[in-house]
Coordinates of C-alpha atoms and ligand atoms in Angstrom, one line a residue:
X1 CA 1.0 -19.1 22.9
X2 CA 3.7 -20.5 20.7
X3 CA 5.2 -16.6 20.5
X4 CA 6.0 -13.5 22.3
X5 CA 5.2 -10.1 21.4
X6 CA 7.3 -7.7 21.8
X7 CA 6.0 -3.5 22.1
X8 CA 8.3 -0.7 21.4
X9 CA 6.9 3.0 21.3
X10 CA 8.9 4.8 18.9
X11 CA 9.0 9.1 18.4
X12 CA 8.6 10.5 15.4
X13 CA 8.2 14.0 16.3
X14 CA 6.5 16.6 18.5
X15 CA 3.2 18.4 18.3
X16 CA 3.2 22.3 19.4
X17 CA 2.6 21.6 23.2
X18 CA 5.8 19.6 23.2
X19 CA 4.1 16.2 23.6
X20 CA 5.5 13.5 21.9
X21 CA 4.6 11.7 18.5
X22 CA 4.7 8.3 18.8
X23 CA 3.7 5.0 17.1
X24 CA 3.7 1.6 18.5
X25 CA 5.7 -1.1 16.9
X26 CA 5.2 -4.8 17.6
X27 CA 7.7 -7.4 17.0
X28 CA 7.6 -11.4 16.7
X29 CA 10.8 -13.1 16.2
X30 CA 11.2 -15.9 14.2
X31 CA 14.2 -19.2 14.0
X32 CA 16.2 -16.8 11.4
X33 CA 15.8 -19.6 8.6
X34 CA 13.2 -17.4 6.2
X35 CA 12.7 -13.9 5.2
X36 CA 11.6 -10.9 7.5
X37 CA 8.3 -9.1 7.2
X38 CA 7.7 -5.6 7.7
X39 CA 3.5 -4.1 7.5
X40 CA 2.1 -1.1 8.4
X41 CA -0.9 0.3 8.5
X42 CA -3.6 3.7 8.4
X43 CA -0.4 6.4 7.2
X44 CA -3.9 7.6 5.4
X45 CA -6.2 8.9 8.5
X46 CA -8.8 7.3 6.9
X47 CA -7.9 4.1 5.9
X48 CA -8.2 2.0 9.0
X49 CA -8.7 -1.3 8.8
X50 CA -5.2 -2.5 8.5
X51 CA -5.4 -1.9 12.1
X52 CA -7.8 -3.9 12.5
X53 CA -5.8 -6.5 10.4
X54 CA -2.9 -6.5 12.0
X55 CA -4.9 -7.3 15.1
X56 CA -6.1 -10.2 13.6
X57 CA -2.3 -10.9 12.3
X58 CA -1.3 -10.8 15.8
X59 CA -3.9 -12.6 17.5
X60 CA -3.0 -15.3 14.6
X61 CA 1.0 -14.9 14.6
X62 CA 0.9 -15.8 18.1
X63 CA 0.5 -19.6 17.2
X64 CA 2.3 -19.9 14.3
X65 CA 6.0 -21.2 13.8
X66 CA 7.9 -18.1 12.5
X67 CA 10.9 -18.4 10.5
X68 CA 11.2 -15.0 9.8
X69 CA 11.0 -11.5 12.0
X70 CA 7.9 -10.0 11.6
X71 CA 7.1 -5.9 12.3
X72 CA 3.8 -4.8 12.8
X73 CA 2.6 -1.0 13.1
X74 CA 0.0 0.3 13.3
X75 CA -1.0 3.9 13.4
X76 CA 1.8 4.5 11.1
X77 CA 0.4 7.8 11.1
X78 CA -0.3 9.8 14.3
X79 CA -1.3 12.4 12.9
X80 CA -3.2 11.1 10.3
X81 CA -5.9 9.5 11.7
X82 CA -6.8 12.2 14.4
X83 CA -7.2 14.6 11.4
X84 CA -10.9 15.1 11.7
X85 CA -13.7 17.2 10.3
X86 CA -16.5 17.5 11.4
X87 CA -17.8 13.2 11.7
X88 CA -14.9 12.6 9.2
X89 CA -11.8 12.0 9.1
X90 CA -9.1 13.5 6.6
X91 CA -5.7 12.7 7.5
X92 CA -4.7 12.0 3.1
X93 CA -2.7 15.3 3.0
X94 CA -0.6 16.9 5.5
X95 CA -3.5 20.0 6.5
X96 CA -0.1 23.0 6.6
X97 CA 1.2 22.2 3.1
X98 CA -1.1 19.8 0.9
X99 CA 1.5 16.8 0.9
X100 CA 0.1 13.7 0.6
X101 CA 0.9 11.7 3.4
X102 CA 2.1 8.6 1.3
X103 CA 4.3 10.8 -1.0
X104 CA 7.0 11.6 1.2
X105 CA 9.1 8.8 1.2
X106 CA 13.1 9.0 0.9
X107 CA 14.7 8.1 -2.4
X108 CA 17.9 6.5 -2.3
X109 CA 18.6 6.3 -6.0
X110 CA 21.6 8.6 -5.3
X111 CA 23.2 5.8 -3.1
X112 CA 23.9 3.4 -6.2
X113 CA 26.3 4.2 -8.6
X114 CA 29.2 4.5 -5.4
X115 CA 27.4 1.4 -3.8
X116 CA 27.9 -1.0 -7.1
X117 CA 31.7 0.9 -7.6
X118 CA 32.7 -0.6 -4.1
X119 CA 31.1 -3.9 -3.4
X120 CA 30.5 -5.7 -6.8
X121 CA 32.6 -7.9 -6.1
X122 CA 31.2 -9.4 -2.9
X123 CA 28.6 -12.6 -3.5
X124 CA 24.9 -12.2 -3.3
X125 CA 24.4 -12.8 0.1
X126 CA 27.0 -10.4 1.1
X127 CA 26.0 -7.8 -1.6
X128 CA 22.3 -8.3 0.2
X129 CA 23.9 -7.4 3.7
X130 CA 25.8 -4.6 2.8
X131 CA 23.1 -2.7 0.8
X132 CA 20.6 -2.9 3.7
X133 CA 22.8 -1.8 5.8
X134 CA 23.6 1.6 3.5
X135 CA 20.1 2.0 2.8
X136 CA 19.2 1.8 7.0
X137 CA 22.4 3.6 7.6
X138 CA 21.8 6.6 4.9
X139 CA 17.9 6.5 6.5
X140 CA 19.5 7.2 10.0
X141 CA 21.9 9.9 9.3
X142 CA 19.2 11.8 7.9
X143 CA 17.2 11.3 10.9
X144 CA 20.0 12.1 12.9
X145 CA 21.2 15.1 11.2
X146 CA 20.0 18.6 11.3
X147 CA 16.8 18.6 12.7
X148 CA 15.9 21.6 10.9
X149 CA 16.0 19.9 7.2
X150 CA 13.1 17.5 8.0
X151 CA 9.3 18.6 7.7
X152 CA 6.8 17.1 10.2
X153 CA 5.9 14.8 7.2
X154 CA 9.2 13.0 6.1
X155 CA 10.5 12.6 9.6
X156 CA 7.4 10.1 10.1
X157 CA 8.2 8.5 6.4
X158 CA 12.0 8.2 7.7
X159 CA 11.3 6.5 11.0
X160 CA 8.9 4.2 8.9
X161 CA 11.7 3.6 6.7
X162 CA 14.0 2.9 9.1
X163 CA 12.2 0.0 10.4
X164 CA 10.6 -0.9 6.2
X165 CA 14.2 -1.3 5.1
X166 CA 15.3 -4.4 7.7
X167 CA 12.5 -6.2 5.9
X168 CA 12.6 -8.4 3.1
X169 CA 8.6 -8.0 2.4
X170 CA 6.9 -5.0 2.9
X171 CA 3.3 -4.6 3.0
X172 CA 1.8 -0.9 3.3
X173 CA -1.9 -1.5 4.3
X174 CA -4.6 1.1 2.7
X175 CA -7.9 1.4 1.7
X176 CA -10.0 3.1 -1.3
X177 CA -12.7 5.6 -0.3
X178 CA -15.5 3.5 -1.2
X179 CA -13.8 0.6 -2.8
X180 CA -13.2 -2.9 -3.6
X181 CA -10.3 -5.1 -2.2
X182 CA -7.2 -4.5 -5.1
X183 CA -3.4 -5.0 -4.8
X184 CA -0.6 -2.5 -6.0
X185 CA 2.2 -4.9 -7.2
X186 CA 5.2 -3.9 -8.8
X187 CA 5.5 -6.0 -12.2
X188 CA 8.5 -7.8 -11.5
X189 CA 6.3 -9.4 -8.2
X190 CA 3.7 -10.2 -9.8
X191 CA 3.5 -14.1 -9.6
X192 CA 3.3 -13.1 -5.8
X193 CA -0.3 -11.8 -6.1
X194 CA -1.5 -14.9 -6.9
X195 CA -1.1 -15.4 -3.3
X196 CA -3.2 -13.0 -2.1
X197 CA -7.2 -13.4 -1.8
X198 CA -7.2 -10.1 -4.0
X199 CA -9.1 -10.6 -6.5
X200 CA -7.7 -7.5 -8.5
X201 CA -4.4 -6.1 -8.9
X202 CA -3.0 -3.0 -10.5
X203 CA 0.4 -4.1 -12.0
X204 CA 2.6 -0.7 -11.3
X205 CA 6.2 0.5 -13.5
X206 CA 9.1 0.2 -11.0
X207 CA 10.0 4.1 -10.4
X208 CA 9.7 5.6 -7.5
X209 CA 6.8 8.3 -6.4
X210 CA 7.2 9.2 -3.3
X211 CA 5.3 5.7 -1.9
X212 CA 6.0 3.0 1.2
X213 CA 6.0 0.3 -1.3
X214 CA 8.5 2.1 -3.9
X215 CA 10.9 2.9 -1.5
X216 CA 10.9 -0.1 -0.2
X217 CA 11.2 -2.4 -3.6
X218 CA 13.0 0.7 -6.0
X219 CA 16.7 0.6 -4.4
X220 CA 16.7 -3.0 -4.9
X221 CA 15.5 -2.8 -7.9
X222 CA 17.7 -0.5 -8.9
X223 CA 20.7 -1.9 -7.7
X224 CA 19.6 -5.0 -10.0
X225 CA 19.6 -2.7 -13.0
X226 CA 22.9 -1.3 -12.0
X227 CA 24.6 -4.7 -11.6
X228 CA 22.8 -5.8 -15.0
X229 CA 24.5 -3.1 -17.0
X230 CA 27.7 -4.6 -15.7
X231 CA 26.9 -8.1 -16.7
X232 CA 26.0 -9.4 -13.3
X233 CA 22.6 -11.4 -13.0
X234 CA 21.3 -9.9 -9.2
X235 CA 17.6 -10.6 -8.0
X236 CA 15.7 -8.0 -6.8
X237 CA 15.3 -9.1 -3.3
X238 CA 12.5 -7.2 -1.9
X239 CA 8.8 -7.4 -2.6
X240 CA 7.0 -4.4 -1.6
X241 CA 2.6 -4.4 -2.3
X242 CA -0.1 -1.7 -1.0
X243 CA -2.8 -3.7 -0.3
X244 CA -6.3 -2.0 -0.8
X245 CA -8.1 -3.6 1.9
X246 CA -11.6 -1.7 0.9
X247 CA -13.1 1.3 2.1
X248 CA -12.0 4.0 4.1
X249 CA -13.7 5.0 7.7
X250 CA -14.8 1.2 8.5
X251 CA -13.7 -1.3 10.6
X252 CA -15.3 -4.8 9.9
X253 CA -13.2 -7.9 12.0
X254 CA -14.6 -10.0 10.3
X255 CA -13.2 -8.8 7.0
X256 CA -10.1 -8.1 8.9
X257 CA -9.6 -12.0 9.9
X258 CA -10.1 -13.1 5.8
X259 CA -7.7 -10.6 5.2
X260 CA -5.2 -11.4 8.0
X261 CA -5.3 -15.1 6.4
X262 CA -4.6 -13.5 2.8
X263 CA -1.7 -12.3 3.7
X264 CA -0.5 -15.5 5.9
X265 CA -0.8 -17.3 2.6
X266 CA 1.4 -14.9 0.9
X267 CA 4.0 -15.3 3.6
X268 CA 3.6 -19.1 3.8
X269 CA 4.4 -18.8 0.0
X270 CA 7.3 -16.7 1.0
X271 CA 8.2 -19.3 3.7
X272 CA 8.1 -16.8 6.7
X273 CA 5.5 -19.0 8.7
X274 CA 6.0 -22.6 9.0
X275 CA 2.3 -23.9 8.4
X276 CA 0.7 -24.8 5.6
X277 CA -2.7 -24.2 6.6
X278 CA -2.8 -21.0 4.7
X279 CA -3.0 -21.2 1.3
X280 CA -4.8 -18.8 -1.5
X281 CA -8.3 -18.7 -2.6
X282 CA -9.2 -20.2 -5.9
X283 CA -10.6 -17.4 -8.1
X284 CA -10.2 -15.6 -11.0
X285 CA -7.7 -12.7 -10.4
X286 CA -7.6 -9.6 -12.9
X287 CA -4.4 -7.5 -13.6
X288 CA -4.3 -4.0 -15.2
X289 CA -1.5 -2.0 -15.7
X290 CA -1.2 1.4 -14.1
X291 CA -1.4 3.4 -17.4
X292 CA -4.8 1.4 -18.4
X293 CA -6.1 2.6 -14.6
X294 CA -8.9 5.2 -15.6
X295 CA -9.7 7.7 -13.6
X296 CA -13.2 9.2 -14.4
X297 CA -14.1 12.5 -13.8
X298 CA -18.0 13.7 -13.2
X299 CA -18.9 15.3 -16.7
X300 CA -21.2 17.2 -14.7
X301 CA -21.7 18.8 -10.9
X302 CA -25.2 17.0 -8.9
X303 CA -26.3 14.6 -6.6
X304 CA -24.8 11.3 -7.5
X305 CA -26.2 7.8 -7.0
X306 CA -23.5 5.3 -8.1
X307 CA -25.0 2.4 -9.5
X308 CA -21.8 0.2 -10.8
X309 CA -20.7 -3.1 -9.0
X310 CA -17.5 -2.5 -7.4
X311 CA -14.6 -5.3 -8.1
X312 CA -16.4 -7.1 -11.1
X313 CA -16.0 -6.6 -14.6
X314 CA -18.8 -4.5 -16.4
X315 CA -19.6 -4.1 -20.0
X316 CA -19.0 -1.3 -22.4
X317 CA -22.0 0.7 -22.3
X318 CA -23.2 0.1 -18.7
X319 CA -24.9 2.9 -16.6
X320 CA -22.2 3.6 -13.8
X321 CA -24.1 6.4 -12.3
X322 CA -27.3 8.6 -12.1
X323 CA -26.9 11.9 -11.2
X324 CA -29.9 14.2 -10.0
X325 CA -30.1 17.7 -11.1
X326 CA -33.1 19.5 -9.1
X327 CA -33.2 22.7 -10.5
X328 CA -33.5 20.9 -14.2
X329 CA -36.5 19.3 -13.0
X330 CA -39.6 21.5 -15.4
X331 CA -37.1 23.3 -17.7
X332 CA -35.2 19.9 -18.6
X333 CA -33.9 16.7 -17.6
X334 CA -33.2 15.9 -14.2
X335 CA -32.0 12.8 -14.3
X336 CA -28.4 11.9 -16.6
X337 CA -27.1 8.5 -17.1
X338 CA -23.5 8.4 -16.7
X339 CA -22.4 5.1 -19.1
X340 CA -18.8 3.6 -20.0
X341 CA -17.5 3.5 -23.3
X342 CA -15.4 0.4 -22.7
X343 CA -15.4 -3.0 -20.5
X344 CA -13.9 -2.4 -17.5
X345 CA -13.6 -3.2 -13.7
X346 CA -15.2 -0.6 -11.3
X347 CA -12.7 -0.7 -8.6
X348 CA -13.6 2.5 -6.6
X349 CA -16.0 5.7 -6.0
X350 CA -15.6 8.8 -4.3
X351 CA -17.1 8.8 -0.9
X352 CA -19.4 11.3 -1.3
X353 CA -23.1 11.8 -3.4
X354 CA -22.9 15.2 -4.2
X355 CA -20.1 16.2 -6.5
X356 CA -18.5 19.1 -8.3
X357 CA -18.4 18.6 -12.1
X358 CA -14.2 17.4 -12.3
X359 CA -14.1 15.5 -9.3
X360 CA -12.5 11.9 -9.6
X361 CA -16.3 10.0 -9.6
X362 CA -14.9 6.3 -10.2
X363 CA -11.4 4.9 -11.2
X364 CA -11.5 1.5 -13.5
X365 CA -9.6 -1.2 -14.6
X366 CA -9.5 -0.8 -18.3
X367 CA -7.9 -3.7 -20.7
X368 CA -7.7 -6.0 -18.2
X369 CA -6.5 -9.5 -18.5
X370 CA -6.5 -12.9 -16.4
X371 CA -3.3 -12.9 -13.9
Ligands
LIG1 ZN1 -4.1 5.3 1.2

């Protein structure tokens, strides 16, 4: 074993009992010479196979020559992913007040304007250092102040932060419900999917929602924006991505390891690992940009059979689902055929076969184009 791993149990919070909340962390150092990594995983309950990929990271990472730090966590959520009902688990929204889970992310856009005032004048690599530490020292003091401020919700997101904004790359690791493999990437990044073994990715504005990956990639961002208005050319030096890694409620390790090997190529690109054994898949990628994402609601309630191919492009007029109506079955029609009006990429489906009329059925990439 080339490197050690290093396991750190941090808090971030207490359930009613008074027992601690607490996710692991796992750390690999590298020489200093390339950027560091930060990736977490499963802050959907759901959504877990990033752990299983940053198993497969781990048991790969070991061997590799590291130039950069990397930061793995997962069970970014521990409450998340013991949300169950029934067989299934929840763990999207926080269960006392509706949140989404991956909403609650600090925004720092407050932090710029006095930021650019007092340290414009230092050089990039300076101006680099002294915004990471604002951002990780404003991220701290709101952890450390009042304890009554924080809900149960963003004093997870903040501890998550805490350790997302020593990073140079971030990588938040989700999945759909049923789903193909797709990549959130933020437009200015978006020569870095080509890195990925993604064969999709949704090319997203560069505000801020609430999400891991905006947080991590608007301050910087921003700050560029700032220092552009005052004639100053600044890259924006983080990349942030959620990577869709496929359905929710799955593990597959075998999936997990091509995955794993995705994102080694992206950070070979990124020249984090010293090895040039990893290096992206030739295929044809498709981009869409978040406006053209359509979400498609069931025109009608029933029992749904979902008939479109997931992840490859379909033609305007194809039959994307069947949906059974019983009691129709002497009066009228039982069965509808649900088609699509335009050409499109079926990315994913809700989980389940029976469906209120209004519920999200599918969501597609619509006038999509070669990346
Ligand atoms: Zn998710």
């Amino acid at each position: 074993m080339l490197n050690s791993i290093i396991q750190e149990n941090i808090q971030v919070g207490e359930i009613a009992n008074g027992l601690p909340l607490t996710i692991p962390v796992y750390r690999l150092k590298g020489s200093g010479a390339g950027p560091s990594v930060y990736i977490q995983a499963n802050m959907h309950g759901a959504e877990v196979q990033g752990n299983a990929v940053i198993y497969q990271l781990l048991e790969l990472l070991k061997h590799i020559p590291l130039n950069g730090d990397i930061t793995l966590v997962p069970y970014a959520n521990p409450i998340g992913c013991n949300q169950k009902s029934g067989e299934f688990t929840l763990g999207r929204f926080d269960p006392i007040t509706g949140t989404n889970w991956n909403r609650m992310y600090h925004d720092h856009t407050d932090l710029i304007p006095a930021f650019v005032e007092t340290h414009q004048t230092l050089d990039d690599g300076a101006l680099k250092a002294a915004f990471k530490s604002t951002l990780l020292e404003q991220t701290h003091a709101l952890l450390d102040g009042d304890a009554y401020r924080l809900t149960t919700g963003k004093r997870i997101a903040l501890n998550l932060q805490a350790l997302a904004h020593q990073a140079d790359l971030v990588l938040d690791l989700h999945t759909g419900p049923i789903s193909a493999k797709h990549l959130y990437c933020p437009m200015y990044a978006k020569e870095s999917a080509r890195y990925f073994d993604i064969q999709n990715v949704l090319l997203i504005p560069e505000g801020f929602g609430g999400a891991m990956d905006e947080a991590s990639f608007c301050p910087w961002w921003q700050l560029s924006q700032a220092l552009a208005q005052r004639n100053r050319e600044f890259p924006i030096m983080v990349e942030a991505f959620t990577v869709e890694l496929g359905s929710q409620e799955t593990i597959d390790l075998e999936e997990a390891k091509q995955d794993a090997k995705s994102i080694l190529s992206y950070l070979n690109h990124k020249k984090v690992i010293d090895s040039n054994e990893y290096q992206p898949t030739r295929m044809a990628r498709y981009a869409c940009y978040l406006k053209d994402y359509l979400a498609f609601y069931a025109p009608m309630g029933g029992m749904v059979e979902y008939t479109a191919p997931l992840g490859e492009p379909i033609p305007a007029g194809t039959t994307i689902a069947k949906i059974l109506r019983m009691e129709q079955y002497l009066s009228e029609q039982p069965l509808h055929d649900i088609t699509l009006k335009v050409d499109a990429i079926p990315i994913l489906h809700f989980a389940s076969a029976s469906v209120n009329q209004g519920t999200e059925l599918y969501k597609f990439f619509t006038h999509y184009f070669e990346l």
